[in-house]
Amino acid sequence: MQPMDQEQDNTALPILIAPHKTLKTKARPIRPDDMDLVRALTPRMFSAMYKAPGIGLAAPQIGESLRLAVIDLAAGEKPAPMVLINPEILTVSEEWATREEGCLSLPGQYADVSRPARVKVRYTELDGSLRHIEADGLMAACLQHEIDHLDGVLFVDHLSVLKRNMLMRKLAKDQRQKALA
Ligand code: ZN
């Protein structure tokens, strides 16, 4: 192993920018024999997320079409890292809530997104234990946003076609300007 490779292993993974085929693809469930890969990926996903900075990152965003996501709502201050393997939404509240969302795959783009206000989610942790979480507020939105990624859905897919096209055009323009800069 060359020192340079090791250095690259410690650096954050590049995050795919929309539009990208992998971001629109339904990711496959993680099987027991994927766990070595999952254990190798998660620290690098956290690095990429903290570096961005962001509060959630799904495996498809780093080009791995697997049902895996990381979340840390306390990013920066007291870290509260969560690894979600094969997360599933079990129930959602009838009540909806609207909050502004952004996405590391759509840098610089934000919009109000309406989703169920509360969710119950089941997921597996890195150590293999099955967990249930009931969430509201930012965590409820973040869980739904990340699980959407595993189904090939982006937050802009919850907007009107007009609003979505506007944001996607602005993203493309921003990316072209960034490439030229
Ligand atoms: Zn996202």
JSON list of C-alpha atoms and ligand atoms in Angstrom, two decimals:
[
{"chain": "A", "resi": 1, "resn": "MET", "atom": "CA", "xyz": [0.00, 0.00, 0.00]},
{"chain": "A", "resi": 2, "resn": "GLN", "atom": "CA", "xyz": [1.45, 3.31, -1.04]},
{"chain": "A", "resi": 3, "resn": "PRO", "atom": "CA", "xyz": [1.38, 6.19, 1.41]},
{"chain": "A", "resi": 4, "resn": "MET", "atom": "CA", "xyz": [-0.62, 8.16, -1.12]},
{"chain": "A", "resi": 5, "resn": "ASP", "atom": "CA", "xyz": [-3.36, 5.52, -1.20]},
{"chain": "A", "resi": 6, "resn": "GLN", "atom": "CA", "xyz": [-3.58, 5.58, 2.56]},
{"chain": "A", "resi": 7, "resn": "GLU", "atom": "CA", "xyz": [-3.90, 9.31, 2.46]},
{"chain": "A", "resi": 8, "resn": "GLN", "atom": "CA", "xyz": [-6.65, 9.03, -0.09]},
{"chain": "A", "resi": 9, "resn": "ASP", "atom": "CA", "xyz": [-8.43, 6.51, 2.12]},
{"chain": "A", "resi": 10, "resn": "ASN", "atom": "CA", "xyz": [-8.53, 9.07, 4.91]},
{"chain": "A", "resi": 11, "resn": "THR", "atom": "CA", "xyz": [-9.77, 11.85, 2.72]},
{"chain": "A", "resi": 12, "resn": "ALA", "atom": "CA", "xyz": [-13.41, 12.40, 2.05]},
{"chain": "A", "resi": 13, "resn": "LEU", "atom": "CA", "xyz": [-15.09, 10.63, -0.83]},
{"chain": "A", "resi": 14, "resn": "PRO", "atom": "CA", "xyz": [-16.27, 12.80, -3.71]},
{"chain": "A", "resi": 15, "resn": "ILE", "atom": "CA", "xyz": [-20.01, 13.45, -3.63]},
{"chain": "A", "resi": 16, "resn": "LEU", "atom": "CA", "xyz": [-22.00, 12.95, -6.84]},
{"chain": "A", "resi": 17, "resn": "ILE", "atom": "CA", "xyz": [-23.79, 16.01, -8.15]},
{"chain": "A", "resi": 18, "resn": "ALA", "atom": "CA", "xyz": [-27.26, 15.81, -9.74]},
{"chain": "A", "resi": 19, "resn": "PRO", "atom": "CA", "xyz": [-28.23, 14.90, -12.35]},
{"chain": "A", "resi": 20, "resn": "HIS", "atom": "CA", "xyz": [-26.47, 11.54, -12.08]},
{"chain": "A", "resi": 21, "resn": "LYS", "atom": "CA", "xyz": [-27.82, 8.07, -12.92]},
{"chain": "A", "resi": 22, "resn": "THR", "atom": "CA", "xyz": [-26.80, 6.56, -9.55]},
{"chain": "A", "resi": 23, "resn": "LEU", "atom": "CA", "xyz": [-28.75, 9.28, -7.71]},
{"chain": "A", "resi": 24, "resn": "LYS", "atom": "CA", "xyz": [-31.90, 8.21, -9.61]},
{"chain": "A", "resi": 25, "resn": "THR", "atom": "CA", "xyz": [-31.40, 4.46, -9.03]},
{"chain": "A", "resi": 26, "resn": "LYS", "atom": "CA", "xyz": [-33.12, 2.40, -6.32]},
{"chain": "A", "resi": 27, "resn": "ALA", "atom": "CA", "xyz": [-30.32, 1.07, -4.11]},
{"chain": "A", "resi": 28, "resn": "ARG", "atom": "CA", "xyz": [-30.16, -2.60, -3.15]},
{"chain": "A", "resi": 29, "resn": "PRO", "atom": "CA", "xyz": [-30.46, -3.95, 0.40]},
{"chain": "A", "resi": 30, "resn": "ILE", "atom": "CA", "xyz": [-27.26, -4.65, 2.34]},
{"chain": "A", "resi": 31, "resn": "ARG", "atom": "CA", "xyz": [-26.57, -8.33, 2.96]},
{"chain": "A", "resi": 32, "resn": "PRO", "atom": "CA", "xyz": [-24.41, -9.82, 5.72]},
{"chain": "A", "resi": 33, "resn": "ASP", "atom": "CA", "xyz": [-21.52, -10.31, 3.27]},
{"chain": "A", "resi": 34, "resn": "ASP", "atom": "CA", "xyz": [-21.58, -6.56, 2.46]},
{"chain": "A", "resi": 35, "resn": "MET", "atom": "CA", "xyz": [-20.64, -5.66, 6.05]},
{"chain": "A", "resi": 36, "resn": "ASP", "atom": "CA", "xyz": [-16.87, -5.40, 5.42]},
{"chain": "A", "resi": 37, "resn": "LEU", "atom": "CA", "xyz": [-17.60, -2.88, 2.67]},
{"chain": "A", "resi": 38, "resn": "VAL", "atom": "CA", "xyz": [-20.08, -1.04, 4.89]},
{"chain": "A", "resi": 39, "resn": "ARG", "atom": "CA", "xyz": [-17.55, -0.83, 7.74]},
{"chain": "A", "resi": 40, "resn": "ALA", "atom": "CA", "xyz": [-14.97, 0.55, 5.29]},
{"chain": "A", "resi": 41, "resn": "LEU", "atom": "CA", "xyz": [-17.38, 3.03, 3.72]},
{"chain": "A", "resi": 42, "resn": "THR", "atom": "CA", "xyz": [-19.03, 4.58, 6.77]},
{"chain": "A", "resi": 43, "resn": "PRO", "atom": "CA", "xyz": [-16.00, 6.46, 8.22]},
{"chain": "A", "resi": 44, "resn": "ARG", "atom": "CA", "xyz": [-15.34, 7.89, 4.76]},
{"chain": "A", "resi": 45, "resn": "MET", "atom": "CA", "xyz": [-18.99, 8.86, 4.38]},
{"chain": "A", "resi": 46, "resn": "PHE", "atom": "CA", "xyz": [-18.85, 10.69, 7.72]},
{"chain": "A", "resi": 47, "resn": "SER", "atom": "CA", "xyz": [-15.64, 12.47, 6.59]},
{"chain": "A", "resi": 48, "resn": "ALA", "atom": "CA", "xyz": [-17.30, 13.56, 3.35]},
{"chain": "A", "resi": 49, "resn": "MET", "atom": "CA", "xyz": [-20.42, 14.70, 5.21]},
{"chain": "A", "resi": 50, "resn": "TYR", "atom": "CA", "xyz": [-18.57, 16.65, 7.92]},
{"chain": "A", "resi": 51, "resn": "LYS", "atom": "CA", "xyz": [-16.27, 18.22, 5.35]},
{"chain": "A", "resi": 52, "resn": "ALA", "atom": "CA", "xyz": [-19.13, 19.41, 3.11]},
{"chain": "A", "resi": 53, "resn": "PRO", "atom": "CA", "xyz": [-20.54, 20.23, 5.74]},
{"chain": "A", "resi": 54, "resn": "GLY", "atom": "CA", "xyz": [-23.82, 18.36, 5.87]},
{"chain": "A", "resi": 55, "resn": "ILE", "atom": "CA", "xyz": [-26.07, 16.55, 8.36]},
{"chain": "A", "resi": 56, "resn": "GLY", "atom": "CA", "xyz": [-26.83, 13.47, 6.27]},
{"chain": "A", "resi": 57, "resn": "LEU", "atom": "CA", "xyz": [-25.33, 11.47, 3.41]},
{"chain": "A", "resi": 58, "resn": "ALA", "atom": "CA", "xyz": [-26.62, 8.38, 1.62]},
{"chain": "A", "resi": 59, "resn": "ALA", "atom": "CA", "xyz": [-24.41, 5.77, -0.06]},
{"chain": "A", "resi": 60, "resn": "PRO", "atom": "CA", "xyz": [-25.77, 6.48, -3.59]},
{"chain": "A", "resi": 61, "resn": "GLN", "atom": "CA", "xyz": [-24.38, 10.02, -3.20]},
{"chain": "A", "resi": 62, "resn": "ILE", "atom": "CA", "xyz": [-20.87, 8.58, -3.13]},
{"chain": "A", "resi": 63, "resn": "GLY", "atom": "CA", "xyz": [-21.64, 6.21, -6.01]},
{"chain": "A", "resi": 64, "resn": "GLU", "atom": "CA", "xyz": [-22.50, 3.10, -3.96]},
{"chain": "A", "resi": 65, "resn": "SER", "atom": "CA", "xyz": [-25.99, 1.86, -4.75]},
{"chain": "A", "resi": 66, "resn": "LEU", "atom": "CA", "xyz": [-26.54, 0.35, -1.29]},
{"chain": "A", "resi": 67, "resn": "ARG", "atom": "CA", "xyz": [-29.24, 0.97, 1.34]},
{"chain": "A", "resi": 68, "resn": "LEU", "atom": "CA", "xyz": [-26.90, 2.78, 3.73]},
{"chain": "A", "resi": 69, "resn": "ALA", "atom": "CA", "xyz": [-26.94, 6.33, 5.10]},
{"chain": "A", "resi": 70, "resn": "VAL", "atom": "CA", "xyz": [-25.18, 8.34, 7.78]},
{"chain": "A", "resi": 71, "resn": "ILE", "atom": "CA", "xyz": [-26.72, 11.18, 9.78]},
{"chain": "A", "resi": 72, "resn": "ASP", "atom": "CA", "xyz": [-25.34, 13.60, 12.38]},
{"chain": "A", "resi": 73, "resn": "LEU", "atom": "CA", "xyz": [-27.64, 16.44, 13.30]},
{"chain": "A", "resi": 74, "resn": "ALA", "atom": "CA", "xyz": [-25.15, 17.73, 15.88]},
{"chain": "A", "resi": 75, "resn": "ALA", "atom": "CA", "xyz": [-22.34, 18.00, 13.31]},
{"chain": "A", "resi": 76, "resn": "GLY", "atom": "CA", "xyz": [-19.64, 20.30, 14.56]},
{"chain": "A", "resi": 77, "resn": "GLU", "atom": "CA", "xyz": [-20.51, 20.61, 18.23]},
{"chain": "A", "resi": 78, "resn": "LYS", "atom": "CA", "xyz": [-21.02, 17.34, 20.08]},
{"chain": "A", "resi": 79, "resn": "PRO", "atom": "CA", "xyz": [-21.01, 14.66, 17.36]},
{"chain": "A", "resi": 80, "resn": "ALA", "atom": "CA", "xyz": [-23.99, 12.28, 17.33]},
{"chain": "A", "resi": 81, "resn": "PRO", "atom": "CA", "xyz": [-23.18, 9.99, 14.41]},
{"chain": "A", "resi": 82, "resn": "MET", "atom": "CA", "xyz": [-25.86, 7.53, 13.28]},
{"chain": "A", "resi": 83, "resn": "VAL", "atom": "CA", "xyz": [-25.32, 4.74, 10.77]},
{"chain": "A", "resi": 84, "resn": "LEU", "atom": "CA", "xyz": [-28.49, 3.47, 9.13]},
{"chain": "A", "resi": 85, "resn": "ILE", "atom": "CA", "xyz": [-28.31, 0.11, 7.37]},
{"chain": "A", "resi": 86, "resn": "ASN", "atom": "CA", "xyz": [-31.41, -0.93, 5.39]},
{"chain": "A", "resi": 87, "resn": "PRO", "atom": "CA", "xyz": [-33.57, 1.80, 7.00]},
{"chain": "A", "resi": 88, "resn": "GLU", "atom": "CA", "xyz": [-37.31, 1.47, 6.47]},
{"chain": "A", "resi": 89, "resn": "ILE", "atom": "CA", "xyz": [-40.12, 3.89, 7.24]},
{"chain": "A", "resi": 90, "resn": "LEU", "atom": "CA", "xyz": [-42.72, 1.91, 9.22]},
{"chain": "A", "resi": 91, "resn": "THR", "atom": "CA", "xyz": [-45.32, 4.63, 9.80]},
{"chain": "A", "resi": 92, "resn": "VAL", "atom": "CA", "xyz": [-45.76, 8.31, 9.09]},
{"chain": "A", "resi": 93, "resn": "SER", "atom": "CA", "xyz": [-47.98, 10.87, 10.83]},
{"chain": "A", "resi": 94, "resn": "GLU", "atom": "CA", "xyz": [-51.07, 12.27, 9.14]},
{"chain": "A", "resi": 95, "resn": "GLU", "atom": "CA", "xyz": [-49.82, 15.70, 10.04]},
{"chain": "A", "resi": 96, "resn": "TRP", "atom": "CA", "xyz": [-47.33, 17.23, 7.60]},
{"chain": "A", "resi": 97, "resn": "ALA", "atom": "CA", "xyz": [-44.59, 19.77, 8.15]},
{"chain": "A", "resi": 98, "resn": "THR", "atom": "CA", "xyz": [-42.71, 22.06, 5.80]},
{"chain": "A", "resi": 99, "resn": "ARG", "atom": "CA", "xyz": [-39.07, 22.97, 6.17]},
{"chain": "A", "resi": 100, "resn": "GLU", "atom": "CA", "xyz": [-36.29, 24.21, 3.96]},
{"chain": "A", "resi": 101, "resn": "GLU", "atom": "CA", "xyz": [-34.09, 21.42, 2.62]},
{"chain": "A", "resi": 102, "resn": "GLY", "atom": "CA", "xyz": [-30.83, 21.30, 0.78]},
{"chain": "A", "resi": 103, "resn": "CYS", "atom": "CA", "xyz": [-28.72, 18.38, -0.43]},
{"chain": "A", "resi": 104, "resn": "LEU", "atom": "CA", "xyz": [-24.98, 17.78, -0.82]},
{"chain": "A", "resi": 105, "resn": "SER", "atom": "CA", "xyz": [-25.77, 16.47, -4.33]},
{"chain": "A", "resi": 106, "resn": "LEU", "atom": "CA", "xyz": [-27.46, 19.78, -5.21]},
{"chain": "A", "resi": 107, "resn": "PRO", "atom": "CA", "xyz": [-24.98, 22.24, -3.69]},
{"chain": "A", "resi": 108, "resn": "GLY", "atom": "CA", "xyz": [-26.31, 25.74, -3.14]},
{"chain": "A", "resi": 109, "resn": "GLN", "atom": "CA", "xyz": [-29.94, 24.82, -3.92]},
{"chain": "A", "resi": 110, "resn": "TYR", "atom": "CA", "xyz": [-32.64, 25.07, -1.25]},
{"chain": "A", "resi": 111, "resn": "ALA", "atom": "CA", "xyz": [-36.42, 24.79, -1.23]},
{"chain": "A", "resi": 112, "resn": "ASP", "atom": "CA", "xyz": [-39.30, 24.29, 1.17]},
{"chain": "A", "resi": 113, "resn": "VAL", "atom": "CA", "xyz": [-40.30, 20.62, 1.21]},
{"chain": "A", "resi": 114, "resn": "SER", "atom": "CA", "xyz": [-43.47, 19.22, 2.79]},
{"chain": "A", "resi": 115, "resn": "ARG", "atom": "CA", "xyz": [-43.33, 15.77, 4.36]},
{"chain": "A", "resi": 116, "resn": "PRO", "atom": "CA", "xyz": [-45.05, 13.86, 7.16]},
{"chain": "A", "resi": 117, "resn": "ALA", "atom": "CA", "xyz": [-44.15, 15.61, 10.43]},
{"chain": "A", "resi": 118, "resn": "ARG", "atom": "CA", "xyz": [-43.30, 12.40, 12.34]},
{"chain": "A", "resi": 119, "resn": "VAL", "atom": "CA", "xyz": [-41.99, 9.01, 11.28]},
{"chain": "A", "resi": 120, "resn": "LYS", "atom": "CA", "xyz": [-41.18, 5.63, 12.79]},
{"chain": "A", "resi": 121, "resn": "VAL", "atom": "CA", "xyz": [-38.09, 4.10, 11.21]},
{"chain": "A", "resi": 122, "resn": "ARG", "atom": "CA", "xyz": [-36.49, 0.69, 11.64]},
{"chain": "A", "resi": 123, "resn": "TYR", "atom": "CA", "xyz": [-32.82, 0.22, 10.75]},
{"chain": "A", "resi": 124, "resn": "THR", "atom": "CA", "xyz": [-29.80, -1.91, 11.54]},
{"chain": "A", "resi": 125, "resn": "GLU", "atom": "CA", "xyz": [-26.72, -0.47, 13.24]},
{"chain": "A", "resi": 126, "resn": "LEU", "atom": "CA", "xyz": [-23.09, -1.17, 12.37]},
{"chain": "A", "resi": 127, "resn": "ASP", "atom": "CA", "xyz": [-22.90, -3.78, 15.16]},
{"chain": "A", "resi": 128, "resn": "GLY", "atom": "CA", "xyz": [-25.85, -5.62, 13.59]},
{"chain": "A", "resi": 129, "resn": "SER", "atom": "CA", "xyz": [-28.45, -4.63, 16.18]},
{"chain": "A", "resi": 130, "resn": "LEU", "atom": "CA", "xyz": [-31.95, -3.75, 14.98]},
{"chain": "A", "resi": 131, "resn": "ARG", "atom": "CA", "xyz": [-33.12, -0.30, 16.10]},
{"chain": "A", "resi": 132, "resn": "HIS", "atom": "CA", "xyz": [-36.38, 1.62, 16.01]},
{"chain": "A", "resi": 133, "resn": "ILE", "atom": "CA", "xyz": [-36.54, 5.38, 16.12]},
{"chain": "A", "resi": 134, "resn": "GLU", "atom": "CA", "xyz": [-39.50, 7.74, 16.41]},
{"chain": "A", "resi": 135, "resn": "ALA", "atom": "CA", "xyz": [-38.62, 11.19, 15.16]},
{"chain": "A", "resi": 136, "resn": "ASP", "atom": "CA", "xyz": [-40.12, 14.59, 14.57]},
{"chain": "A", "resi": 137, "resn": "GLY", "atom": "CA", "xyz": [-38.73, 17.97, 13.50]},
{"chain": "A", "resi": 138, "resn": "LEU", "atom": "CA", "xyz": [-35.40, 18.07, 11.70]},
{"chain": "A", "resi": 139, "resn": "MET", "atom": "CA", "xyz": [-34.66, 14.38, 12.38]},
{"chain": "A", "resi": 140, "resn": "ALA", "atom": "CA", "xyz": [-37.95, 13.29, 10.77]},
{"chain": "A", "resi": 141, "resn": "ALA", "atom": "CA", "xyz": [-37.18, 15.35, 7.66]},
{"chain": "A", "resi": 142, "resn": "CYS", "atom": "CA", "xyz": [-33.58, 14.15, 7.55]},
{"chain": "A", "resi": 143, "resn": "LEU", "atom": "CA", "xyz": [-34.55, 10.46, 7.86]},
{"chain": "A", "resi": 144, "resn": "GLN", "atom": "CA", "xyz": [-37.09, 10.81, 5.04]},
{"chain": "A", "resi": 145, "resn": "HIS", "atom": "CA", "xyz": [-34.61, 12.76, 2.88]},
{"chain": "A", "resi": 146, "resn": "GLU", "atom": "CA", "xyz": [-31.90, 10.10, 3.29]},
{"chain": "A", "resi": 147, "resn": "ILE", "atom": "CA", "xyz": [-34.26, 7.15, 2.81]},
{"chain": "A", "resi": 148, "resn": "ASP", "atom": "CA", "xyz": [-35.55, 8.90, -0.33]},
{"chain": "A", "resi": 149, "resn": "HIS", "atom": "CA", "xyz": [-31.97, 8.81, -1.66]},
{"chain": "A", "resi": 150, "resn": "LEU", "atom": "CA", "xyz": [-32.01, 5.01, -1.32]},
{"chain": "A", "resi": 151, "resn": "ASP", "atom": "CA", "xyz": [-35.06, 4.97, -3.60]},
{"chain": "A", "resi": 152, "resn": "GLY", "atom": "CA", "xyz": [-33.52, 7.29, -6.17]},
{"chain": "A", "resi": 153, "resn": "VAL", "atom": "CA", "xyz": [-35.59, 10.26, -5.00]},
{"chain": "A", "resi": 154, "resn": "LEU", "atom": "CA", "xyz": [-34.17, 13.76, -4.47]},
{"chain": "A", "resi": 155, "resn": "PHE", "atom": "CA", "xyz": [-35.80, 16.56, -2.46]},
{"chain": "A", "resi": 156, "resn": "VAL", "atom": "CA", "xyz": [-36.53, 18.41, -5.71]},
{"chain": "A", "resi": 157, "resn": "ASP", "atom": "CA", "xyz": [-38.75, 15.47, -6.74]},
{"chain": "A", "resi": 158, "resn": "HIS", "atom": "CA", "xyz": [-41.19, 16.65, -4.03]},
{"chain": "A", "resi": 159, "resn": "LEU", "atom": "CA", "xyz": [-41.53, 20.06, -5.71]},
{"chain": "A", "resi": 160, "resn": "SER", "atom": "CA", "xyz": [-43.65, 21.16, -8.64]},
{"chain": "A", "resi": 161, "resn": "VAL", "atom": "CA", "xyz": [-42.15, 20.43, -12.07]},
{"chain": "A", "resi": 162, "resn": "LEU", "atom": "CA", "xyz": [-41.71, 24.18, -12.59]},
{"chain": "A", "resi": 163, "resn": "LYS", "atom": "CA", "xyz": [-39.82, 24.67, -9.31]},
{"chain": "A", "resi": 164, "resn": "ARG", "atom": "CA", "xyz": [-37.76, 21.51, -9.86]},
{"chain": "A", "resi": 165, "resn": "ASN", "atom": "CA", "xyz": [-36.71, 22.55, -13.37]},
{"chain": "A", "resi": 166, "resn": "MET", "atom": "CA", "xyz": [-35.80, 26.00, -12.09]},
{"chain": "A", "resi": 167, "resn": "LEU", "atom": "CA", "xyz": [-33.56, 24.58, -9.33]},
{"chain": "A", "resi": 168, "resn": "MET", "atom": "CA", "xyz": [-31.95, 22.04, -11.67]},
{"chain": "A", "resi": 169, "resn": "ARG", "atom": "CA", "xyz": [-31.17, 24.74, -14.25]},
{"chain": "A", "resi": 170, "resn": "LYS", "atom": "CA", "xyz": [-29.68, 26.95, -11.54]},
{"chain": "A", "resi": 171, "resn": "LEU", "atom": "CA", "xyz": [-27.59, 24.02, -10.27]},
{"chain": "A", "resi": 172, "resn": "ALA", "atom": "CA", "xyz": [-26.29, 23.30, -13.79]},
{"chain": "A", "resi": 173, "resn": "LYS", "atom": "CA", "xyz": [-25.41, 26.97, -14.24]},
{"chain": "A", "resi": 174, "resn": "ASP", "atom": "CA", "xyz": [-23.67, 27.13, -10.83]},
{"chain": "A", "resi": 175, "resn": "GLN", "atom": "CA", "xyz": [-21.68, 23.98, -11.67]},
{"chain": "A", "resi": 176, "resn": "ARG", "atom": "CA", "xyz": [-20.61, 25.38, -15.07]},
{"chain": "A", "resi": 177, "resn": "GLN", "atom": "CA", "xyz": [-19.45, 28.59, -13.41]},
{"chain": "A", "resi": 178, "resn": "LYS", "atom": "CA", "xyz": [-17.62, 26.58, -10.74]},
{"chain": "A", "resi": 179, "resn": "ALA", "atom": "CA", "xyz": [-15.87, 24.53, -13.47]},
{"chain": "A", "resi": 180, "resn": "LEU", "atom": "CA", "xyz": [-14.74, 27.70, -15.20]},
{"chain": "A", "resi": 181, "resn": "ALA", "atom": "CA", "xyz": [-13.60, 29.43, -12.04]},
{"chain": "B", "resi": 1, "resn": "ZN", "atom": "ZN", "xyz": [-29.56, 14.68, -0.06]}
]
